[in-house]
Coordinates of C-alpha atoms in Angstrom, one line a residue:
X1 CA -20.1 -0.7 4.0
X2 CA -18.5 2.7 1.9
X3 CA -21.1 5.2 3.4
X4 CA -23.2 7.8 0.6
X5 CA -22.2 10.8 0.2
X6 CA -25.3 13.7 0.0
X7 CA -25.0 15.0 -3.7
X8 CA -26.8 18.2 -4.3
X9 CA -28.7 18.5 -7.7
X10 CA -27.3 19.9 -11.0
X11 CA -29.4 21.7 -12.7
X12 CA -27.8 22.9 -15.8
X13 CA -24.0 21.4 -17.7
X14 CA -22.6 24.2 -17.3
X15 CA -22.4 22.8 -13.8
X16 CA -21.5 20.2 -14.4
X17 CA -19.1 20.5 -16.1
X18 CA -17.6 22.8 -13.5
X19 CA -17.6 20.0 -10.8
X20 CA -16.3 17.4 -13.7
X21 CA -13.4 19.8 -13.7
X22 CA -13.3 20.3 -10.5
X23 CA -12.8 16.6 -9.9
X24 CA -10.8 16.2 -12.4
X25 CA -8.3 18.8 -10.7
X26 CA -8.8 16.5 -7.6
X27 CA -8.0 13.4 -9.1
X28 CA -4.6 15.4 -10.8
X29 CA -3.5 16.0 -7.5
X30 CA -4.2 12.7 -5.4
X31 CA -1.7 10.7 -8.7
X32 CA 1.1 13.4 -8.1
X33 CA 0.8 12.7 -4.8
X34 CA 1.1 8.8 -5.1
X35 CA 4.0 9.1 -8.0
X36 CA 5.9 11.0 -5.3
X37 CA 4.9 8.3 -2.2
X38 CA 6.1 5.8 -4.4
X39 CA 9.0 7.3 -5.6
X40 CA 9.9 7.4 -2.3
X41 CA 8.6 4.1 -1.4
X42 CA 10.9 2.3 -4.6
X43 CA 14.1 4.4 -4.8
X44 CA 17.1 1.9 -5.0
X45 CA 19.8 2.8 -2.3
X46 CA 23.0 3.0 -4.5
X47 CA 25.1 5.0 -2.4
X48 CA 25.2 2.2 0.9
X49 CA 29.4 1.7 1.6
X50 CA 30.2 -2.4 1.2
X51 CA 29.4 -2.6 5.4
X52 CA 25.6 -1.3 5.3
X53 CA 24.9 -3.8 2.1
X54 CA 26.1 -6.5 4.5
X55 CA 24.2 -5.2 7.5
X56 CA 21.1 -5.0 4.7
X57 CA 21.1 -8.7 3.8
X58 CA 21.9 -9.6 7.1
X59 CA 19.0 -8.3 8.1
X60 CA 16.4 -10.0 5.5
X61 CA 17.8 -12.9 6.5
X62 CA 16.8 -12.8 10.2
X63 CA 13.3 -11.5 9.4
X64 CA 13.1 -14.5 7.2
X65 CA 14.7 -16.5 9.9
X66 CA 11.8 -15.5 12.0
X67 CA 9.1 -16.1 9.3
X68 CA 9.8 -19.3 8.7
X69 CA 10.3 -19.6 12.4
X70 CA 6.9 -18.5 12.9
X71 CA 5.3 -20.9 10.6
X72 CA 6.8 -23.7 11.7
X73 CA 5.3 -22.5 15.6
X74 CA 1.9 -22.1 13.4
X75 CA 2.3 -25.5 11.4
X76 CA 2.5 -27.5 15.0
X77 CA -0.1 -26.0 16.8
X78 CA -2.7 -26.4 13.9
X79 CA -1.4 -29.5 12.5
X80 CA -1.1 -28.1 8.7
X81 CA -0.6 -24.8 6.9
X82 CA -4.0 -24.5 5.7
X83 CA -5.8 -25.5 9.1
X84 CA -4.6 -22.2 10.8
X85 CA -7.3 -20.0 8.2
X86 CA -9.6 -22.3 9.2
X87 CA -9.7 -21.7 12.8

């Protein structure tokens, strides 16, 4: 459960407006950081050589195979995919 923050009482509209501007600034900075990190996460690999591209696809194939084998082992142990989440 989230902790409640102590909120100081506001005595005038100016204090409320000042706090709102502070929060808008903080939100704007966090939004810019999220955009920057999202851009890094989703940037394309356009400058990969042919061998690096093939290696990337082989790596994805191995990961998919590993995931399927893990699911098969879980299915054997629990009898059904849905039973995995019931225990």
